[in-house]
Backbone as a ProteinNet text record, in pm:
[ID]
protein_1_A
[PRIMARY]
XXXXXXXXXXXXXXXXXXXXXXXXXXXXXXXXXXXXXXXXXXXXXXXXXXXXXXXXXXXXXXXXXXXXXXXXXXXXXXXXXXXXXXXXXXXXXXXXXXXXXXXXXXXXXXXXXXXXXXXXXXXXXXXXXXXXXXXXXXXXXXXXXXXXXXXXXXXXXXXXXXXXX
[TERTIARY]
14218.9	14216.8	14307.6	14273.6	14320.7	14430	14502.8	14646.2	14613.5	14665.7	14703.8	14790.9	14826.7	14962.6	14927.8	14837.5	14743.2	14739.8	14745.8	14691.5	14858.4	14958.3	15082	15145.2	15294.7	15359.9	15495.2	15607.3	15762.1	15772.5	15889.9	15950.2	16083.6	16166.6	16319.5	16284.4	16359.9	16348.3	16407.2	16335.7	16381.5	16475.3	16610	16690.8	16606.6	16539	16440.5	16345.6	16374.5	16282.4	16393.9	16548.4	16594.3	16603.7	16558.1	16467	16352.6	16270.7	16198.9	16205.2	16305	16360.5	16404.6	16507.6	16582.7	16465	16338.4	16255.6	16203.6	16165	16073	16156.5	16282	16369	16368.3	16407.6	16356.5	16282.2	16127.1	15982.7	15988.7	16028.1	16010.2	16054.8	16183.2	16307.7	16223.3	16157.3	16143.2	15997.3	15927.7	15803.4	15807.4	15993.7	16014.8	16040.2	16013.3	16040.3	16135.2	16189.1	16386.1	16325.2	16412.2	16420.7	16414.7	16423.9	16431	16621.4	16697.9	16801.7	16895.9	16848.1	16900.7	16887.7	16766.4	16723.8	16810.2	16827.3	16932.5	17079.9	17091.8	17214.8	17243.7	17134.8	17104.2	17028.7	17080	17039.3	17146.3	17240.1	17342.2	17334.9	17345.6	17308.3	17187.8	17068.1	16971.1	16942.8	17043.7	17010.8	17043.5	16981	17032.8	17044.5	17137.6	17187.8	17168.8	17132.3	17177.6	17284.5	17382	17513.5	17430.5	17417.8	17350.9	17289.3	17170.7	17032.8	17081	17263.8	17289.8	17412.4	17445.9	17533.7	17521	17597.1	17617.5	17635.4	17651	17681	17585.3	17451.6	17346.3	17217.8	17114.6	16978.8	16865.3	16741.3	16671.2	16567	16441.1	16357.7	16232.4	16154.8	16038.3	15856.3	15808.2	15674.6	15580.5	15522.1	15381.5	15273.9	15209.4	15002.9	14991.3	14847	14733.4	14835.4	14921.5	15001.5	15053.8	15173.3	15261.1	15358.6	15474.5	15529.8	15533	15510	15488.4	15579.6	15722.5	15863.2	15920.1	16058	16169.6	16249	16319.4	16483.6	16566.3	16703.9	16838.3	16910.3	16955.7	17059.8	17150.3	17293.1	17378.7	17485.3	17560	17619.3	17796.3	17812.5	17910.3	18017.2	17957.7	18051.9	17954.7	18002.9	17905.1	17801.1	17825.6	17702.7	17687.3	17717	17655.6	17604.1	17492.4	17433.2	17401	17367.2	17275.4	17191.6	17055.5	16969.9	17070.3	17079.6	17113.9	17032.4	16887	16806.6	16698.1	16545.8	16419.7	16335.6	16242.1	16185.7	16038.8	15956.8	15838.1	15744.4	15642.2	15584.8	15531.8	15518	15504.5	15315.8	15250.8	15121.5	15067.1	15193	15151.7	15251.8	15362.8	15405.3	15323.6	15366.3	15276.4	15158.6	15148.2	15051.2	15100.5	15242.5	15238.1	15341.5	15393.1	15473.5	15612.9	15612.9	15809.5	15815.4	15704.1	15740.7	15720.2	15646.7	15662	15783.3	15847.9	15954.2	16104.7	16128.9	16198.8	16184.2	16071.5	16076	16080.7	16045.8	16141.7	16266.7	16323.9	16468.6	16560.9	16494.9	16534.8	16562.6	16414.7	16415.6	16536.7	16533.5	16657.5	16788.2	16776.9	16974.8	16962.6	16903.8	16873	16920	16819.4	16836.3	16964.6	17002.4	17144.8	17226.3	17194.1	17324.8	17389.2	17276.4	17338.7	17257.3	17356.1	17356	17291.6	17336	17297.6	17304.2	17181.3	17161.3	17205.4	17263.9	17348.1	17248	17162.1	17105.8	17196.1	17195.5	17182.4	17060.1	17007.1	16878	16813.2	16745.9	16700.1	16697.3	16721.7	16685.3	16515.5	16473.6	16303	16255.8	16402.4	16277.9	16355.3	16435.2	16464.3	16364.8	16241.6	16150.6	16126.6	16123.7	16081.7	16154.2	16303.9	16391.9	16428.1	16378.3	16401.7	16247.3	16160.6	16043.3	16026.1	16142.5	16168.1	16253	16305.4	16420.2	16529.5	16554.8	16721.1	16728.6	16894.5	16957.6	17005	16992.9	17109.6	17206.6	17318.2	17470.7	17537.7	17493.9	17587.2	17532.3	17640.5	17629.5	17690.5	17675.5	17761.6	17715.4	17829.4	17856.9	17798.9	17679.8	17626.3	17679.9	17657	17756.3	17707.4	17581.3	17550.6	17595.8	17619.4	17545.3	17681.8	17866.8	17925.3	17917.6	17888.6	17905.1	17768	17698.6	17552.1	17564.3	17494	17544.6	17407.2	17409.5	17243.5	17303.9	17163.7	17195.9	17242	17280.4	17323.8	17253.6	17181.9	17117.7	17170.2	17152.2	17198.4	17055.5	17036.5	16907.9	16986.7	16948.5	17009.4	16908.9	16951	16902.2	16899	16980.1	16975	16805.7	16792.3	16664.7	16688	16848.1	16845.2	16874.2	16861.1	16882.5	16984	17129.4	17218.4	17285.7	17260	17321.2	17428.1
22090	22130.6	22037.2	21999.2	21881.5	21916.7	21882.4	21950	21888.7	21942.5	21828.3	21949.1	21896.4	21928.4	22054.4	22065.3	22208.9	22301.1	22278.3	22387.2	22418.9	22396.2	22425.7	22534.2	22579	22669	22634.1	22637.5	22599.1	22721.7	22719.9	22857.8	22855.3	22981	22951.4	22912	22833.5	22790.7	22918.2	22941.9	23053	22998.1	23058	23062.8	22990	23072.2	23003.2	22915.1	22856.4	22729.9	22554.5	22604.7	22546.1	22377.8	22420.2	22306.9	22280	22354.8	22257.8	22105.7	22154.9	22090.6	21973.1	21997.2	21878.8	21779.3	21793.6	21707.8	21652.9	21731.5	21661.3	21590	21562.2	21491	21383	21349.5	21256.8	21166.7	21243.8	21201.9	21134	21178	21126.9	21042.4	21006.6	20910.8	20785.5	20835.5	20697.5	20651.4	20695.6	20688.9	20507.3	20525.8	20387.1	20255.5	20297.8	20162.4	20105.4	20261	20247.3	20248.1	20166.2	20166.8	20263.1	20331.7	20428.9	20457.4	20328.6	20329.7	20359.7	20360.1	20375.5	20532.9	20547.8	20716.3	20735.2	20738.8	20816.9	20868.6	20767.1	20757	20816.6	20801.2	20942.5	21056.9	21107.9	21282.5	21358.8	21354.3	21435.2	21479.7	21348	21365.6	21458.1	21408.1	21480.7	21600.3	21675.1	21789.9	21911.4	22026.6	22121.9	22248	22334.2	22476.6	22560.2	22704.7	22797.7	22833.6	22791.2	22786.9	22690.6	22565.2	22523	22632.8	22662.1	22723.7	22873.7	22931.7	23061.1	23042	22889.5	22871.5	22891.9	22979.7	22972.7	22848	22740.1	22663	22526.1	22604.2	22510.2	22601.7	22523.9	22603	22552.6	22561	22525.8	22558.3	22468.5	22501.9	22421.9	22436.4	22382.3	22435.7	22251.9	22295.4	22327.4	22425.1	22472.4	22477	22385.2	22395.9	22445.5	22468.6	22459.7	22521.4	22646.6	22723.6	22633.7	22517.2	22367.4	22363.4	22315.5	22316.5	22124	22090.8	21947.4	21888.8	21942.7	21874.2	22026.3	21935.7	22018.4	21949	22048	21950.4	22070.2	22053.7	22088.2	22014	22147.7	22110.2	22167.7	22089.6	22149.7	22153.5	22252.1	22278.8	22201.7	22144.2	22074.9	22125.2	22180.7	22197.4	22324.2	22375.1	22445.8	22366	22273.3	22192.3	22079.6	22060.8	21926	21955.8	21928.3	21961.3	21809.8	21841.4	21712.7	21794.4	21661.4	21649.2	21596.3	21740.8	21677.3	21583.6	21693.4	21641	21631.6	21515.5	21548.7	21470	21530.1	21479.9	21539.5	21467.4	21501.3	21439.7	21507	21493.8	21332.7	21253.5	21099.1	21087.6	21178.7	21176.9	21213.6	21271.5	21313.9	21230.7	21153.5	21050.9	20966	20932.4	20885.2	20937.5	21060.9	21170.5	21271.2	21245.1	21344.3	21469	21479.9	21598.6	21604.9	21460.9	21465.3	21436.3	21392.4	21459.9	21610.4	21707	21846.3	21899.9	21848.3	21897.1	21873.7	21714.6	21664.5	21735	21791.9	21861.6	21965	22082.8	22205.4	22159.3	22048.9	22051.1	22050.6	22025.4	21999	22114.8	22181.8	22305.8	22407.9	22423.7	22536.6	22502.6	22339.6	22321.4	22338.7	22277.4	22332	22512.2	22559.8	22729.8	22766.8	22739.9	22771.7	22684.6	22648.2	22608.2	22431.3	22359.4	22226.1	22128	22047.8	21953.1	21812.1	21805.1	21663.4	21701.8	21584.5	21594.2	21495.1	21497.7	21343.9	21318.5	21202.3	21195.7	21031.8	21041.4	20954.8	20917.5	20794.4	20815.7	20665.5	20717.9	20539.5	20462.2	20332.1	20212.6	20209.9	20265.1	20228.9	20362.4	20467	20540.2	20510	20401.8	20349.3	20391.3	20320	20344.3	20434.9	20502.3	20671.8	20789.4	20762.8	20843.4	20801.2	20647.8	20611.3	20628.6	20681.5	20691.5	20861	20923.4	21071	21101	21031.9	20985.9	20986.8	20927.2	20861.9	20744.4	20740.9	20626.4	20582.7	20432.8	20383.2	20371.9	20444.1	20468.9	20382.9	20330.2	20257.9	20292.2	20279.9	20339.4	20397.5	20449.5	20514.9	20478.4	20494.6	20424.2	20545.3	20506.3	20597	20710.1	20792.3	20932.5	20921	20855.5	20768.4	20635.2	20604.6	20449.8	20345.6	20343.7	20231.8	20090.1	20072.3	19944.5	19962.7	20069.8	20095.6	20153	20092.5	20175	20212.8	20322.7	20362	20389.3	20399	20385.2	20507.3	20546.6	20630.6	20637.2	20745.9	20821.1	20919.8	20918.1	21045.6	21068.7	21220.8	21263.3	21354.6	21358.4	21404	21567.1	21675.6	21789.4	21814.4	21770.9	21821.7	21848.5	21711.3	21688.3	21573.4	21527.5	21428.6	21300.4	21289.9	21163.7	21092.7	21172.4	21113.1	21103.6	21125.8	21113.3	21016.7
15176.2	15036.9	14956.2	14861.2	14788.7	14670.2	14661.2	14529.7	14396.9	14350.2	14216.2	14138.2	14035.4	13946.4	13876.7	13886	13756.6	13909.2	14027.7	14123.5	14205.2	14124.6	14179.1	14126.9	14214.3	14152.2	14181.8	14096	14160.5	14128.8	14242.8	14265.2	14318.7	14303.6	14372.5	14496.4	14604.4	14720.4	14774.6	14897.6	14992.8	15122.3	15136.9	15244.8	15377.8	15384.5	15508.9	15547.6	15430.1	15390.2	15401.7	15435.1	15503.7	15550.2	15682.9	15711.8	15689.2	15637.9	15609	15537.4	15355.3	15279.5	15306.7	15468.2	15489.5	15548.4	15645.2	15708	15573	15499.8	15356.9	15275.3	15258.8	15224.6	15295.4	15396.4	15530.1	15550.2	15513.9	15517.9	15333.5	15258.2	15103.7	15108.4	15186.7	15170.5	15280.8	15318.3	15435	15412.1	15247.5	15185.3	15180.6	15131.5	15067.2	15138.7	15293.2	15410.6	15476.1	15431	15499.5	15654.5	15712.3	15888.3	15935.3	16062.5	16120.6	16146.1	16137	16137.4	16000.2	15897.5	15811.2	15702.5	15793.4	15761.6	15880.4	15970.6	16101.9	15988.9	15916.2	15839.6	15703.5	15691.6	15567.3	15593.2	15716.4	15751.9	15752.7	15738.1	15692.1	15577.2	15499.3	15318	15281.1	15345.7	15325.1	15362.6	15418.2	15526.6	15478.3	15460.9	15336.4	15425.3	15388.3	15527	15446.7	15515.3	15468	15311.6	15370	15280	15124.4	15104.1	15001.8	14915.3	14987	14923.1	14880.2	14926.3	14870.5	14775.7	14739	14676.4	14541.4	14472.7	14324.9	14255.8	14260	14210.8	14213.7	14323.8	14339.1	14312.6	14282.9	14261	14266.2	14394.5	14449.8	14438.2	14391	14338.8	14412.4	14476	14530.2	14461	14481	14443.2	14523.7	14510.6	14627.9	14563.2	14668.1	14600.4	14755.4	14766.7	14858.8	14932.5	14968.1	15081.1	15110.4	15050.5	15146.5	15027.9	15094.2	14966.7	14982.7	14891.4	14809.6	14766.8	14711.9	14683.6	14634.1	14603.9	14591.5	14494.7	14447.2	14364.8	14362.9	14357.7	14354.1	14230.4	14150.9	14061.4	14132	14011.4	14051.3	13927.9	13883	13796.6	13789.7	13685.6	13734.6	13581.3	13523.6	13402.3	13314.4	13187.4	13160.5	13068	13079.8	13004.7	13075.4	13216.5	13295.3	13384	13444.3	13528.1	13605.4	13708.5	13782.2	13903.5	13856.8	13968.9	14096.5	14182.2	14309	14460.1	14400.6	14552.7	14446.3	14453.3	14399.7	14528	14589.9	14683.7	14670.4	14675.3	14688.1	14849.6	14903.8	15049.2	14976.4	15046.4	15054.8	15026.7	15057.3	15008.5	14881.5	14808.1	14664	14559.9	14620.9	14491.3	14481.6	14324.7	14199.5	14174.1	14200	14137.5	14044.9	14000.7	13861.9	13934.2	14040	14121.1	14078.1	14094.1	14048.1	13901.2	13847.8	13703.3	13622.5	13723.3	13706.4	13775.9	13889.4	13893.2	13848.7	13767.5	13659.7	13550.2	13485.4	13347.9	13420.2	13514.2	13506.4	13547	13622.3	13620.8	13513.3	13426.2	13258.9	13189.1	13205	13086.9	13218.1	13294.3	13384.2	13331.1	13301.4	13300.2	13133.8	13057.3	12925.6	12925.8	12928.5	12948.8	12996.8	13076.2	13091.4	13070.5	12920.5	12855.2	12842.3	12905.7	12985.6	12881.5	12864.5	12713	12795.6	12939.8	13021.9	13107	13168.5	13323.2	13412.8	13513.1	13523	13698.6	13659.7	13864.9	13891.8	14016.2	14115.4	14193	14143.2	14205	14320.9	14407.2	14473.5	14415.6	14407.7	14337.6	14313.2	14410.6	14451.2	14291.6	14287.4	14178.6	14010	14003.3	13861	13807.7	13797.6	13654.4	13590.3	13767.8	13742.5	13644.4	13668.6	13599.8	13441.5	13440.9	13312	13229.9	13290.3	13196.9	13214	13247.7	13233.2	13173	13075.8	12941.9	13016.3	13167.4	13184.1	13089.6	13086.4	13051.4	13182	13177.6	13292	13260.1	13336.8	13270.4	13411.7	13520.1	13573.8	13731.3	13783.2	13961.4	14049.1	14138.8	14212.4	14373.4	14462.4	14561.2	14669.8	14784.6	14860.8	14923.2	14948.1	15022.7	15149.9	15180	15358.2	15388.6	15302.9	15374.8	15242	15306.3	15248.3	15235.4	15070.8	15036.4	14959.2	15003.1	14883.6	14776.1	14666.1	14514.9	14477	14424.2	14351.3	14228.4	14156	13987	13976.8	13875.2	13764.2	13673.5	13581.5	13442.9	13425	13295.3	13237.1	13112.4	13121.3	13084	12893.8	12810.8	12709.6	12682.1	12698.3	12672.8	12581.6	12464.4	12318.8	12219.9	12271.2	12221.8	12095.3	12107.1	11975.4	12056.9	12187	12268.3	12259.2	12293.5	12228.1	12359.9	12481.2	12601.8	12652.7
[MASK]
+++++++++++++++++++++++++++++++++++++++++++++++++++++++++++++++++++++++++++++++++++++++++++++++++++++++++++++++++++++++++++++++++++++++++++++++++++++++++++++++++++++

């Protein structure tokens, strides 16, 4: 049965959905032709527990078509008006079909709604375009939480709606 963006539903992520999250993180991340050695090295990072998915201070949201869930993202609250995309991963057979930009604009309107003026990601180098044609700014970089001496970009997304990020 075939997906597309009109036959989905995001929803809070369930406790027990776990691992799944962390393999589809994994599998998204290694869409992009990372080694088998360098994904070994970003499974910690990528790996989401129990504890995460019941944390107040994080909030997990996955997309499901066709009974599968298709991607995921994690905010995370960092102020009462900053938020960041912590995790956005979509299954490797449905990027560049329109998935992670339904789950970028609900990541938006949630931190919006509760209150959040900006969205601050860290994102692959491989998905620059992506975040900047989802109104990031490139604000700079930050240094890998796997893998020292790697820097991924920095955006910042402006919630106001006057693009003043």
């Amino acid at each position: 049965m075939k997906t597309s963006p009109e036959d989905t539903l995001i929803r809070p992520a369930r406790v027990d959905e776990a691992c799944l999250l962390s393999e589809l993180a994994l599998r998204s991340k290694g869409h992009w032709g990372y080694s088998p050695e360098f994904l070994q090295a970003c499974r910690a990072e990528l790996s989401y527990g129990e504890e995460q998915l019941l944390s107040e201070r994080m909030r997990f949201f996955v997309l499901e078509g066709a009974r599968r869930i298709v991607g995921f993202y994690a905010l995370v609250r960092h102020s009462r008006m900053e938020y960041e995309l912590e995790a956005l991963f979509v299954e490797p057979a449905f990027i560049g079909k329109g998935f992670g930009r339904l789950l970028v604009e609900h990541a938006k309107s949630v931190a919006s709604t509760m209150g959040g003026t900006k969205l601050i990601i860290q994102g692959d180098p491989n998905a620059e375009r992506f975040y900047i044609a989802m109104g990031g700014v490139l604000t700079g970089s930050k240094e890998s939480g796997s893998i020292p001496g790697r820097f991924l970009p920095t955006f910042s997304v402006d919630l106001t709606g006057d693009h003043a990020a």
